[in-house]
Short mmCIF file of C-alpha atoms in Angstrom, two decimals:
data_model
loop_
_atom_site.label_atom_id
_atom_site.label_comp_id
_atom_site.label_asym_id
_atom_site.label_seq_id
_atom_site.Cartn_x
_atom_site.Cartn_y
_atom_site.Cartn_z
CA MET A 1 29.02 -1.26 -4.46
CA LYS A 2 25.73 0.55 -5.06
CA LEU A 3 23.74 -2.20 -3.31
CA ILE A 4 25.90 -2.05 -0.17
CA LEU A 5 25.74 1.75 -0.09
CA THR A 6 21.95 1.61 -0.50
CA TRP A 7 21.70 -0.86 2.38
CA LEU A 8 23.89 1.30 4.64
CA LEU A 9 21.93 4.45 3.79
CA HIS A 10 18.59 2.74 4.43
CA ALA A 11 19.88 1.55 7.81
CA THR A 12 20.94 5.12 8.57
CA ALA A 13 17.48 6.29 7.52
CA LEU A 14 15.95 3.86 10.03
CA LEU A 15 18.13 5.30 12.78
CA ALA A 16 17.10 8.83 11.75
CA LEU A 17 13.45 7.75 11.73
CA ALA A 18 13.80 6.37 15.26
CA HIS A 19 15.21 9.71 16.42
CA LEU A 20 12.54 11.74 14.64
CA TYR A 21 9.49 9.64 15.51
CA SER A 22 8.87 8.05 18.89
CA GLY A 23 6.65 5.26 17.50
CA VAL A 24 9.68 3.47 16.03
CA GLU A 25 12.62 2.26 18.11
CA VAL A 26 15.96 0.97 16.81
CA LYS A 27 18.44 -0.37 19.36
CA ASP A 28 21.67 0.26 17.44
CA PHE A 29 23.18 0.35 13.96
CA ARG A 30 23.42 -3.44 13.78
CA ALA A 31 19.68 -3.70 14.42
CA ALA A 32 19.11 -1.00 11.79
CA LEU A 33 21.15 -3.00 9.27
CA ALA A 34 19.13 -6.13 10.02
CA ALA A 35 15.84 -4.23 9.80
CA ALA A 36 16.78 -2.56 6.51
CA PHE A 37 17.71 -5.98 5.12
CA VAL A 38 14.47 -7.64 6.27
CA ILE A 39 12.29 -4.76 5.04
CA GLY A 40 14.06 -4.87 1.69
CA LEU A 41 13.65 -8.64 1.50
CA PHE A 42 9.94 -8.41 2.35
CA ASN A 43 9.47 -5.69 -0.27
CA LEU A 44 11.23 -7.85 -2.84
CA VAL A 45 9.52 -11.18 -2.11
CA VAL A 46 6.29 -10.75 -0.14
CA ARG A 47 5.00 -7.33 -1.24
CA PRO A 48 4.46 -8.21 -4.94
CA ALA A 49 2.32 -11.21 -3.96
CA LEU A 50 0.28 -9.08 -1.55
CA VAL A 51 -0.20 -6.40 -4.20
CA VAL A 52 -1.52 -8.95 -6.68
CA LEU A 53 -3.77 -10.64 -4.09
CA THR A 54 -5.27 -7.34 -2.95
CA LEU A 55 -5.59 -5.80 -6.41
CA PRO A 56 -9.40 -5.43 -6.24
CA VAL A 57 -9.20 -3.62 -2.89
CA THR A 58 -6.35 -1.47 -4.17
CA PHE A 59 -8.38 -0.61 -7.26
CA PHE A 60 -11.45 0.42 -5.26
CA THR A 61 -9.40 2.51 -2.82
CA LEU A 62 -7.63 4.22 -5.74
CA GLY A 63 -4.27 2.83 -4.63
CA LEU A 64 -4.49 3.93 -1.01
CA PHE A 65 -4.44 0.31 0.17
CA LEU A 66 -0.78 0.18 -0.91
CA PHE A 67 -0.02 2.30 2.16
CA ILE A 68 -1.53 -0.45 4.31
CA ILE A 69 0.62 -3.07 2.56
CA ASN A 70 3.75 -0.97 3.21
CA ALA A 71 2.79 -0.63 6.87
CA VAL A 72 2.27 -4.40 7.15
CA MET A 73 5.75 -5.04 5.69
CA PHE A 74 7.24 -2.53 8.15
CA TRP A 75 5.33 -4.01 11.09
CA ALA A 76 6.22 -7.59 10.12
CA ALA A 77 9.92 -6.71 10.08
CA ALA A 78 9.60 -5.22 13.56
CA TRP A 79 7.77 -8.35 14.74
CA LEU A 80 10.62 -10.59 13.53
CA LEU A 81 13.56 -8.58 14.86
CA ASP A 82 14.59 -7.89 18.44
CA GLY A 83 16.33 -4.52 18.15
CA PHE A 84 13.65 -2.95 15.92
CA GLN A 85 10.25 -2.17 17.44
CA VAL A 86 7.11 -0.42 16.26
CA ARG A 87 4.51 0.55 18.87
CA GLY A 88 1.37 -0.22 16.87
CA PHE A 89 -0.19 -0.29 13.45
CA GLY A 90 -0.62 3.50 13.35
CA SER A 91 3.06 3.89 14.16
CA ALA A 92 3.88 1.34 11.45
CA LEU A 93 1.84 3.31 8.93
CA LEU A 94 3.44 6.66 9.75
CA GLY A 95 6.89 5.09 10.14
CA SER A 96 6.64 3.36 6.76
CA LEU A 97 5.59 6.64 5.12
CA ILE A 98 8.57 8.50 6.58
CA TYR A 99 10.90 5.61 5.74
CA SER A 100 9.58 5.61 2.17
CA ALA A 101 10.24 9.35 1.91
CA PHE A 102 13.82 8.74 3.06
CA GLY A 103 14.05 5.94 0.48
CA VAL A 104 13.01 8.30 -2.31
CA LEU A 105 15.71 10.76 -1.24
CA ILE A 106 18.32 7.99 -1.05
CA ASP A 107 17.40 6.59 -4.46
CA SER A 108 17.48 10.08 -5.99
CA ALA A 109 20.92 10.80 -4.53
CA LEU A 110 22.31 7.43 -5.63
CA GLN A 111 20.89 7.92 -9.13
CA ARG A 112 23.07 11.03 -9.39
CA LEU A 113 26.15 9.28 -8.00
CA PHE A 114 25.69 6.15 -10.12
CA PRO A 115 23.99 7.18 -13.36
CA PRO A 116 22.65 4.33 -15.51
CA GLN A 117 25.23 3.07 -17.96
CA PRO A 118 24.18 2.47 -21.57
CA PHE A 119 24.85 -0.98 -22.96
#
């Protein structure tokens, strides 16, 4: 239940992002659902490998390179999907930052709705 609600809220966050920022376009809610799924899948599978591979660069930039990795994941999702578009890398960077801020708010709200259960 929590996973489905998280997916729906992240899709809603993408729609809100598209309305707030002109660099990101989402065609409809179905496209937002697909984009939220692909971004989540990339963050689960591809992002950890990129973080490990770019660890020296991340270390020397004091972690700021992680913003670039997030933007690449965001931009790659837009490249794969038809109803989700990002105008350029700068738009991907700012869009991923705003989307991440929405994600923090969503995770915080869901943590209060579904507190961790002790074993």
